[in-house]
Amino acid sequence: MQRDIESPYAWWRLAAALALMTIGGAGMYAMAVALPAVQAEFGVARGDASLPYTLTMIAFGLGGVAMGRFADRYGAMATAFVGAAGSGAGFIASGFAGNLWQFSLAQAVLIGFFGIASTFAPLVADIGQWFERRRGIAVSIVMCGNYLAGALWPPVMQHFFETAGWRNTLVGVGVFCLAAMPLLALALRARPPAGAVDRAGPARSTRGAAADTARPLGMSPGTLTVLLSAAGVGCCVAMSMPQVHIVAYCGDLGYAAARGAEMLSLMLGFGIASRLASGWVADRIGGLRTLLLGAVLQMVALALFLPFRQLEALYVVSALFGLFQGGLVPSYALVVREYFDPREAGVRTGTVLMATLFGMALGGWMPGAIFDATGSYRAAFVNGIAWNAVTTAIALFLLQRSRGAPYLRLSIPK
């Protein structure tokens, strides 16, 4: 099979990467479903029970940079094997954890740093080098694996939590990762075509002002990385609030945990449609405009959680939240590919996505702490809206610079 940019092999590779991210992404959503069970098992407060998720997202972010460098040097296949070992061992160790700290370490170090991190940023960066004309939709498709994981794993885990217990369920997921992920990793054996770097190039003039990888948007690469990272933190603090706490929130409102798991699945299922649509849009308007559009729509959706508490309304709002925010994270990867040197794809993508994961970590813990302090999630939703406003402001600023607006030149060492 011919192995060139946008060849049939590139699409097969995309399918394998999508499957790997779907399986590897189980670790991102296990804690959202397990939160009530873990809190009851270890007898801790809601904020303390949220800590494993926070540590996992921090480790996931740090691992994204490390695994991005690893992938730049050794290729996506080797990185995927690391992810299989980390996810498998992490789920099994979590199932046997005797206390909250053992559980947190298994989640953070094995699942976060080695497991999820190996099947996220490295795969996004890799697929970006196998497509040019359809790069936006290709990157969005592979990043749908993150949402496919969110749509598939929560109801499956909730079912087995109720029938087999949460410990046995986590061990079973670990065994599945060890069995399935190495087989899929073999499909990533080939390295990107020799012309991929040259043909990827910096941003085209259709994306706004002509880009220079030495001075993207008229600033140093380090400055643009910092601004994108700050935007990533803001949007993901807001994004993680419903994703992590919807099950617990439904329980507080008097609804069964299964209803919350269904809302999470619905939220992330609609996120798949959103990511595909955003890829199509980004191929036409660019990553920066797609980032701004997603930030505004997510803020609207988050605000809709405030006035509605009825079960039917929460299903609708969850679906809208997924539909509105699904294109945010892929837009960062597209901006990186448009404005940075493609030879730094792994580490730059990993750095910016690390920031989004720090936002997810902070946004996973912060609502629990706010709930413990106030006895309600209302202030937590307002907090998420405020963080989302930061992302919107940064996106507006960068978009203006892409149009050649006369801003002061910024410079942070590369």
Tab-separated table of C-alpha atoms in Angstrom:
chain	number	residue	atom	x	y	z
A	1	MET	CA	0.000	0.000	0.000
A	2	GLN	CA	1.333	3.442	-0.940
A	3	ARG	CA	2.375	5.349	2.159
A	4	ASP	CA	2.144	9.020	1.292
A	5	ILE	CA	0.249	12.080	2.498
A	6	GLU	CA	-3.538	11.580	2.214
A	7	SER	CA	-3.024	8.120	0.683
A	8	PRO	CA	-5.298	5.156	1.572
A	9	TYR	CA	-2.670	4.140	4.126
A	10	ALA	CA	-2.958	7.555	5.805
A	11	TRP	CA	-6.680	6.934	6.305
A	12	TRP	CA	-6.049	3.431	7.673
A	13	ARG	CA	-3.480	4.915	10.022
A	14	LEU	CA	-6.067	7.491	11.094
A	15	ALA	CA	-8.539	4.676	11.883
A	16	ALA	CA	-5.960	2.852	14.030
A	17	ALA	CA	-5.059	6.072	15.850
A	18	LEU	CA	-8.751	6.766	16.496
A	19	ALA	CA	-9.198	3.305	18.025
A	20	LEU	CA	-6.073	3.707	20.172
A	21	MET	CA	-7.229	7.068	21.493
A	22	THR	CA	-10.693	5.662	22.227
A	23	ILE	CA	-9.276	2.833	24.317
A	24	GLY	CA	-6.490	4.873	25.887
A	25	GLY	CA	-8.967	7.626	26.755
A	26	ALA	CA	-10.817	5.370	29.192
A	27	GLY	CA	-8.600	6.721	31.957
A	28	MET	CA	-9.932	10.247	31.454
A	29	TYR	CA	-13.501	9.273	32.299
A	30	ALA	CA	-13.154	6.417	34.773
A	31	MET	CA	-12.890	8.853	37.678
A	32	ALA	CA	-16.040	10.746	36.661
A	33	VAL	CA	-18.031	7.523	37.032
A	34	ALA	CA	-16.095	6.180	40.011
A	35	LEU	CA	-16.217	9.434	42.019
A	36	PRO	CA	-19.179	8.500	44.268
A	37	ALA	CA	-17.877	4.941	44.784
A	38	VAL	CA	-14.332	6.092	45.576
A	39	GLN	CA	-15.629	8.716	47.996
A	40	ALA	CA	-17.720	6.108	49.819
A	41	GLU	CA	-14.994	3.433	49.738
A	42	PHE	CA	-12.287	5.589	51.280
A	43	GLY	CA	-14.570	7.778	53.446
A	44	VAL	CA	-13.326	11.169	52.202
A	45	ALA	CA	-14.876	14.542	51.303
A	46	ARG	CA	-15.961	15.380	47.748
A	47	GLY	CA	-12.927	17.606	47.166
A	48	ASP	CA	-10.552	14.860	48.343
A	49	ALA	CA	-12.296	12.301	46.164
A	50	SER	CA	-11.768	14.623	43.180
A	51	LEU	CA	-8.000	14.632	43.807
A	52	PRO	CA	-7.198	11.469	41.760
A	53	TYR	CA	-8.718	13.084	38.689
A	54	THR	CA	-6.749	16.286	39.248
A	55	LEU	CA	-3.461	14.423	39.673
A	56	THR	CA	-4.212	12.292	36.622
A	57	MET	CA	-4.802	15.346	34.435
A	58	ILE	CA	-1.613	17.015	35.689
A	59	ALA	CA	0.373	13.854	34.986
A	60	PHE	CA	-1.389	13.511	31.637
A	61	GLY	CA	-0.270	17.025	30.716
A	62	LEU	CA	3.338	16.514	31.777
A	63	GLY	CA	3.370	13.155	30.053
A	64	GLY	CA	2.082	14.748	26.855
A	65	VAL	CA	5.260	16.826	26.533
A	66	ALA	CA	7.517	13.899	27.422
A	67	MET	CA	5.689	11.474	25.129
A	68	GLY	CA	5.611	14.125	22.386
A	69	ARG	CA	9.402	14.309	22.467
A	70	PHE	CA	9.568	10.530	22.606
A	71	ALA	CA	7.315	10.278	19.537
A	72	ASP	CA	9.336	12.895	17.622
A	73	ARG	CA	12.384	10.691	18.133
A	74	TYR	CA	11.106	7.109	18.088
A	75	GLY	CA	7.774	7.316	16.282
A	76	ALA	CA	4.125	6.878	17.180
A	77	MET	CA	4.217	3.073	17.328
A	78	ALA	CA	6.749	2.958	20.157
A	79	THR	CA	4.770	5.588	22.048
A	80	ALA	CA	1.555	3.595	21.633
A	81	PHE	CA	3.226	0.520	23.164
A	82	VAL	CA	4.162	2.652	26.181
A	83	GLY	CA	0.536	3.761	26.412
A	84	ALA	CA	-0.734	0.183	26.348
A	85	ALA	CA	1.547	-0.828	29.211
A	86	GLY	CA	0.742	2.271	31.263
A	87	SER	CA	-3.032	2.062	30.872
A	88	GLY	CA	-3.186	-1.670	31.501
A	89	ALA	CA	-1.001	-1.601	34.594
A	90	GLY	CA	-2.692	1.544	35.908
A	91	PHE	CA	-6.230	0.186	35.792
A	92	ILE	CA	-5.186	-3.085	37.399
A	93	ALA	CA	-3.265	-1.267	40.156
A	94	SER	CA	-6.250	1.050	40.748
A	95	GLY	CA	-8.497	-1.969	41.241
A	96	PHE	CA	-6.217	-3.274	43.995
A	97	ALA	CA	-5.553	0.095	45.701
A	98	GLY	CA	-5.913	-0.038	49.483
A	99	ASN	CA	-6.306	3.700	50.091
A	100	LEU	CA	-6.887	6.978	48.288
A	101	TRP	CA	-3.196	7.744	47.821
A	102	GLN	CA	-2.442	4.365	46.247
A	103	PHE	CA	-5.421	4.853	43.974
A	104	SER	CA	-4.286	8.391	43.098
A	105	LEU	CA	-0.729	7.301	42.283
A	106	ALA	CA	-1.915	4.476	40.044
A	107	GLN	CA	-4.250	6.850	38.233
A	108	ALA	CA	-1.736	9.672	37.885
A	109	VAL	CA	1.583	7.956	37.160
A	110	LEU	CA	0.539	4.872	35.218
A	111	ILE	CA	-2.722	5.919	33.573
A	112	GLY	CA	-2.075	9.670	33.282
A	113	PHE	CA	1.644	10.077	32.563
A	114	PHE	CA	2.278	6.877	30.599
A	115	GLY	CA	-1.165	5.722	29.491
A	116	ILE	CA	-3.396	8.535	28.274
A	117	ALA	CA	-0.478	10.841	27.430
A	118	SER	CA	0.927	8.309	24.967
A	119	THR	CA	-2.340	8.041	23.073
A	120	PHE	CA	-3.249	11.708	22.839
A	121	ALA	CA	-0.778	14.448	21.807
A	122	PRO	CA	1.613	12.062	19.984
A	123	LEU	CA	-1.222	10.668	17.869
A	124	VAL	CA	-2.603	14.139	17.121
A	125	ALA	CA	0.840	15.374	16.031
A	126	ASP	CA	1.460	12.214	13.991
A	127	ILE	CA	-1.823	12.388	12.067
A	128	GLY	CA	-1.239	16.079	11.351
A	129	GLN	CA	1.847	15.057	9.356
A	130	TRP	CA	-0.063	12.570	7.178
A	131	PHE	CA	-2.600	15.104	5.876
A	132	GLU	CA	-2.383	18.527	4.261
A	133	ARG	CA	-5.519	19.565	2.370
A	134	ARG	CA	-7.771	17.675	4.820
A	135	ARG	CA	-5.664	18.228	7.917
A	136	GLY	CA	-8.467	19.921	9.872
A	137	ILE	CA	-10.941	17.088	9.474
A	138	ALA	CA	-8.230	14.436	9.999
A	139	VAL	CA	-7.056	15.972	13.281
A	140	SER	CA	-10.661	16.379	14.411
A	141	ILE	CA	-11.415	12.736	13.586
A	142	VAL	CA	-8.509	11.380	15.607
A	143	MET	CA	-9.367	13.685	18.507
A	144	CYS	CA	-12.891	12.294	18.423
A	145	GLY	CA	-11.307	9.267	20.078
A	146	ASN	CA	-11.237	11.304	23.254
A	147	TYR	CA	-14.990	11.836	23.017
A	148	LEU	CA	-15.754	8.348	21.787
A	149	ALA	CA	-14.069	7.198	24.979
A	150	GLY	CA	-16.331	9.532	26.931
A	151	ALA	CA	-19.426	8.331	25.116
A	152	LEU	CA	-18.661	4.603	25.387
A	153	TRP	CA	-16.803	4.039	28.647
A	154	PRO	CA	-19.003	5.780	31.302
A	155	PRO	CA	-22.196	3.720	30.706
A	156	VAL	CA	-20.154	0.528	30.309
A	157	MET	CA	-18.249	1.166	33.524
A	158	GLN	CA	-21.380	2.227	35.410
A	159	HIS	CA	-23.085	-1.037	34.383
A	160	PHE	CA	-20.199	-3.167	35.609
A	161	PHE	CA	-19.724	-1.039	38.725
A	162	GLU	CA	-23.285	-1.972	39.683
A	163	THR	CA	-23.000	-5.659	38.704
A	164	ALA	CA	-19.366	-6.615	39.364
A	165	GLY	CA	-18.090	-3.846	41.641
A	166	TRP	CA	-15.797	-0.945	40.797
A	167	ARG	CA	-12.583	-2.795	41.648
A	168	ASN	CA	-13.263	-5.777	39.393
A	169	THR	CA	-14.376	-3.433	36.628
A	170	LEU	CA	-11.124	-1.470	36.679
A	171	VAL	CA	-9.065	-4.653	36.595
A	172	GLY	CA	-11.088	-5.869	33.621
A	173	VAL	CA	-10.509	-2.603	31.735
A	174	GLY	CA	-6.784	-2.947	32.389
A	175	VAL	CA	-6.675	-6.452	30.940
A	176	PHE	CA	-8.571	-5.246	27.860
A	177	CYS	CA	-6.042	-2.431	27.309
A	178	LEU	CA	-3.122	-4.854	27.505
A	179	ALA	CA	-4.772	-7.164	24.981
A	180	ALA	CA	-6.086	-4.702	22.378
A	181	MET	CA	-3.786	-1.686	22.266
A	182	PRO	CA	-0.516	-3.398	21.174
A	183	LEU	CA	-2.281	-4.900	18.146
A	184	LEU	CA	-3.476	-1.478	17.037
A	185	ALA	CA	-0.036	0.046	17.648
A	186	LEU	CA	1.450	-2.161	14.920
A	187	ALA	CA	-0.516	-0.183	12.311
A	188	LEU	CA	1.637	2.882	13.153
A	189	ARG	CA	4.923	1.265	12.141
A	190	ALA	CA	5.655	3.590	9.175
A	191	ARG	CA	7.237	7.008	9.788
A	192	PRO	CA	5.769	10.164	8.153
A	193	PRO	CA	6.779	10.643	4.487
A	194	ALA	CA	10.050	12.507	3.917
A	195	GLY	CA	8.175	15.397	2.293
A	196	ALA	CA	5.678	15.811	5.110
A	197	VAL	CA	7.645	18.518	6.911
A	198	ASP	CA	8.381	20.510	3.776
A	199	ARG	CA	4.836	20.284	2.477
A	200	ALA	CA	3.184	21.061	5.804
A	201	GLY	CA	4.808	24.457	6.023
A	202	PRO	CA	3.646	27.435	8.022
A	203	ALA	CA	0.191	28.901	7.893
A	204	ARG	CA	-1.148	29.787	4.464
A	205	SER	CA	-2.129	33.315	3.608
A	206	THR	CA	-5.778	32.207	3.742
A	207	ARG	CA	-5.344	31.952	7.514
A	208	GLY	CA	-4.713	35.689	7.814
A	209	ALA	CA	-1.374	37.457	7.771
A	210	ALA	CA	1.407	35.333	6.324
A	211	ALA	CA	3.055	33.353	9.069
A	212	ASP	CA	6.763	32.991	9.769
A	213	THR	CA	7.709	30.056	11.967
A	214	ALA	CA	10.494	32.213	13.485
A	215	ARG	CA	8.007	35.000	14.367
A	216	PRO	CA	4.494	33.475	14.283
A	217	LEU	CA	1.872	36.233	14.421
A	218	GLY	CA	4.717	38.710	14.872
A	219	MET	CA	5.854	37.258	18.200
A	220	SER	CA	8.335	34.664	19.348
A	221	PRO	CA	7.284	30.994	19.265
A	222	GLY	CA	7.562	30.964	23.043
A	223	THR	CA	5.160	33.871	23.413
A	224	LEU	CA	2.551	32.290	21.168
A	225	THR	CA	2.942	29.005	23.036
A	226	VAL	CA	2.340	30.774	26.364
A	227	LEU	CA	-0.777	32.544	25.065
A	228	LEU	CA	-2.227	29.368	23.567
A	229	SER	CA	-1.444	27.538	26.798
A	230	ALA	CA	-3.209	30.197	28.872
A	231	ALA	CA	-6.239	29.967	26.597
A	232	GLY	CA	-6.152	26.190	26.982
A	233	VAL	CA	-6.192	26.403	30.767
A	234	GLY	CA	-9.147	28.764	30.749
A	235	CYS	CA	-11.377	26.826	28.383
A	236	CYS	CA	-10.662	23.490	30.030
A	237	VAL	CA	-11.306	24.677	33.587
A	238	ALA	CA	-14.769	25.496	32.252
A	239	MET	CA	-15.044	22.321	30.173
A	240	SER	CA	-14.181	19.883	32.955
A	241	MET	CA	-16.765	21.174	35.431
A	242	PRO	CA	-19.747	19.365	33.836
A	243	GLN	CA	-17.647	16.466	32.542
A	244	VAL	CA	-16.214	15.546	35.942
A	245	HIS	CA	-19.090	16.496	38.246
A	246	ILE	CA	-22.268	15.785	36.284
A	247	VAL	CA	-22.757	12.371	37.944
A	248	ALA	CA	-22.265	13.825	41.427
A	249	TYR	CA	-24.374	16.880	40.532
A	250	CYS	CA	-27.285	14.676	39.486
A	251	GLY	CA	-26.991	12.746	42.730
A	252	ASP	CA	-27.181	15.976	44.721
A	253	LEU	CA	-30.346	16.911	42.817
A	254	GLY	CA	-31.929	13.579	43.763
A	255	TYR	CA	-31.407	11.704	40.489
A	256	ALA	CA	-29.770	8.275	40.160
A	257	ALA	CA	-26.054	8.079	39.331
A	258	ALA	CA	-26.962	6.199	36.146
A	259	ARG	CA	-28.781	9.321	34.902
A	260	GLY	CA	-25.612	11.355	35.369
A	261	ALA	CA	-23.568	8.747	33.513
A	262	GLU	CA	-26.093	8.922	30.677
A	263	MET	CA	-25.764	12.718	30.570
A	264	LEU	CA	-21.973	12.441	30.427
A	265	SER	CA	-22.256	9.937	27.601
A	266	LEU	CA	-24.723	12.199	25.782
A	267	MET	CA	-22.479	15.215	26.326
A	268	LEU	CA	-19.451	13.521	24.860
A	269	GLY	CA	-21.405	11.791	22.123
A	270	PHE	CA	-22.579	15.159	20.828
A	271	GLY	CA	-18.983	16.320	21.236
A	272	ILE	CA	-18.036	13.859	18.492
A	273	ALA	CA	-20.368	15.588	16.038
A	274	SER	CA	-19.003	18.929	17.195
A	275	ARG	CA	-15.397	17.891	16.614
A	276	LEU	CA	-16.108	16.615	13.122
A	277	ALA	CA	-17.982	19.787	12.257
A	278	SER	CA	-15.234	21.965	13.699
A	279	GLY	CA	-12.647	20.166	11.560
A	280	TRP	CA	-14.680	20.920	8.450
A	281	VAL	CA	-15.041	24.521	9.578
A	282	ALA	CA	-11.339	24.890	10.441
A	283	ASP	CA	-10.306	23.736	6.973
A	284	ARG	CA	-12.208	26.781	5.698
A	285	ILE	CA	-11.708	29.517	8.311
A	286	GLY	CA	-8.544	28.422	10.154
A	287	GLY	CA	-7.742	27.309	13.666
A	288	LEU	CA	-7.882	30.723	15.356
A	289	ARG	CA	-11.401	31.540	14.207
A	290	THR	CA	-12.513	28.046	15.160
A	291	LEU	CA	-10.992	28.551	18.625
A	292	LEU	CA	-12.901	31.801	19.119
A	293	LEU	CA	-16.171	30.293	17.926
A	294	GLY	CA	-15.810	27.315	20.270
A	295	ALA	CA	-14.934	29.506	23.261
A	296	VAL	CA	-18.022	31.678	22.829
A	297	LEU	CA	-20.371	28.730	22.318
A	298	GLN	CA	-18.990	26.828	25.321
A	299	MET	CA	-19.538	29.838	27.559
A	300	VAL	CA	-23.160	30.021	26.424
A	301	ALA	CA	-23.702	26.314	27.068
A	302	LEU	CA	-22.132	26.443	30.527
A	303	ALA	CA	-24.398	29.335	31.490
A	304	LEU	CA	-27.432	27.220	30.563
A	305	PHE	CA	-26.720	24.879	33.501
A	306	LEU	CA	-27.555	27.678	35.949
A	307	PRO	CA	-31.332	28.092	35.421
A	308	PHE	CA	-32.257	24.443	34.720
A	309	ARG	CA	-32.513	21.607	37.252
A	310	GLN	CA	-35.255	19.399	35.826
A	311	LEU	CA	-34.045	16.019	34.574
A	312	GLU	CA	-35.274	16.481	31.005
A	313	ALA	CA	-33.736	19.957	30.790
A	314	LEU	CA	-30.400	18.667	32.064
A	315	TYR	CA	-30.323	16.070	29.282
A	316	VAL	CA	-30.898	18.835	26.724
A	317	VAL	CA	-28.295	21.168	28.243
A	318	SER	CA	-25.751	18.318	28.430
A	319	ALA	CA	-26.280	17.617	24.737
A	320	LEU	CA	-25.890	21.314	23.889
A	321	PHE	CA	-22.737	21.570	25.995
A	322	GLY	CA	-21.198	18.672	24.078
A	323	LEU	CA	-22.296	20.121	20.750
A	324	PHE	CA	-20.881	23.567	21.517
A	325	GLN	CA	-17.500	22.747	23.053
A	326	GLY	CA	-16.265	19.751	21.074
A	327	GLY	CA	-14.162	21.755	18.620
A	328	LEU	CA	-12.116	23.678	21.174
A	329	VAL	CA	-9.194	21.349	21.882
A	330	PRO	CA	-8.617	20.294	18.229
A	331	SER	CA	-8.362	23.961	17.276
A	332	TYR	CA	-5.215	24.304	19.411
A	333	ALA	CA	-3.528	21.473	17.516
A	334	LEU	CA	-4.498	23.120	14.227
A	335	VAL	CA	-3.100	26.503	15.292
A	336	VAL	CA	0.159	24.762	16.217
A	337	ARG	CA	0.346	23.139	12.778
A	338	GLU	CA	-0.491	26.438	11.061
A	339	TYR	CA	2.034	28.671	12.821
A	340	PHE	CA	4.906	26.554	14.187
A	341	ASP	CA	7.760	24.617	12.612
A	342	PRO	CA	6.336	21.159	11.709
A	343	ARG	CA	9.546	19.520	12.956
A	344	GLU	CA	8.497	20.575	16.451
A	345	ALA	CA	4.986	19.165	16.009
A	346	GLY	CA	5.178	16.639	18.833
A	347	VAL	CA	6.619	18.832	21.554
A	348	ARG	CA	4.662	22.007	20.624
A	349	THR	CA	1.392	20.120	20.397
A	350	GLY	CA	2.202	18.311	23.630
A	351	THR	CA	2.996	21.582	25.419
A	352	VAL	CA	-0.228	23.326	24.440
A	353	LEU	CA	-2.339	20.244	25.106
A	354	MET	CA	-0.541	19.897	28.457
A	355	ALA	CA	-1.947	23.297	29.370
A	356	THR	CA	-5.463	22.194	28.419
A	357	LEU	CA	-5.016	19.199	30.687
A	358	PHE	CA	-3.804	21.369	33.551
A	359	GLY	CA	-7.043	23.259	33.010
A	360	MET	CA	-8.974	19.988	33.147
A	361	ALA	CA	-7.111	19.081	36.340
A	362	LEU	CA	-7.823	22.424	37.986
A	363	GLY	CA	-11.394	22.374	36.745
A	364	GLY	CA	-11.881	18.857	38.064
A	365	TRP	CA	-10.739	19.710	41.589
A	366	MET	CA	-11.999	23.294	41.930
A	367	PRO	CA	-15.767	22.553	41.704
A	368	GLY	CA	-15.393	19.891	44.391
A	369	ALA	CA	-13.662	22.370	46.678
A	370	ILE	CA	-16.273	25.051	45.904
A	371	PHE	CA	-19.034	22.526	46.627
A	372	ASP	CA	-17.451	21.637	49.970
A	373	ALA	CA	-17.292	25.354	50.851
A	374	THR	CA	-20.756	26.393	49.643
A	375	GLY	CA	-22.819	23.197	49.634
A	376	SER	CA	-23.849	23.763	46.011
A	377	TYR	CA	-22.460	23.693	42.475
A	378	ARG	CA	-23.939	27.060	41.452
A	379	ALA	CA	-20.786	29.035	42.288
A	380	ALA	CA	-18.733	26.377	40.496
A	381	PHE	CA	-20.634	26.997	37.247
A	382	VAL	CA	-20.066	30.760	37.596
A	383	ASN	CA	-16.379	30.106	38.203
A	384	GLY	CA	-16.197	28.090	34.976
A	385	ILE	CA	-17.830	30.889	32.985
A	386	ALA	CA	-15.230	33.375	34.282
A	387	TRP	CA	-12.332	31.129	33.225
A	388	ASN	CA	-13.943	30.672	29.815
A	389	ALA	CA	-13.975	34.460	29.351
A	390	VAL	CA	-10.154	34.428	29.564
A	391	THR	CA	-9.962	32.059	26.608
A	392	THR	CA	-12.344	34.213	24.592
A	393	ALA	CA	-10.221	37.320	25.205
A	394	ILE	CA	-6.977	35.578	24.152
A	395	ALA	CA	-8.576	34.167	21.011
A	396	LEU	CA	-9.800	37.642	20.052
A	397	PHE	CA	-6.325	39.082	20.626
A	398	LEU	CA	-4.593	36.453	18.471
A	399	LEU	CA	-7.173	36.757	15.730
A	400	GLN	CA	-6.587	40.516	15.570
A	401	ARG	CA	-2.836	39.950	15.279
A	402	SER	CA	-3.408	37.484	12.450
A	403	ARG	CA	-5.157	40.302	10.575
A	404	GLY	CA	-2.135	42.543	10.954
A	405	ALA	CA	-3.461	44.782	13.747
A	406	PRO	CA	-0.773	47.154	15.128
A	407	TYR	CA	-0.108	45.585	18.514
A	408	LEU	CA	3.118	45.876	20.461
A	409	ARG	CA	5.606	43.130	19.631
A	410	LEU	CA	5.744	40.537	22.351
A	411	SER	CA	8.786	38.398	23.038
A	412	ILE	CA	9.345	35.556	25.444
A	413	PRO	CA	12.503	33.498	24.972
A	414	LYS	CA	11.957	30.468	22.790
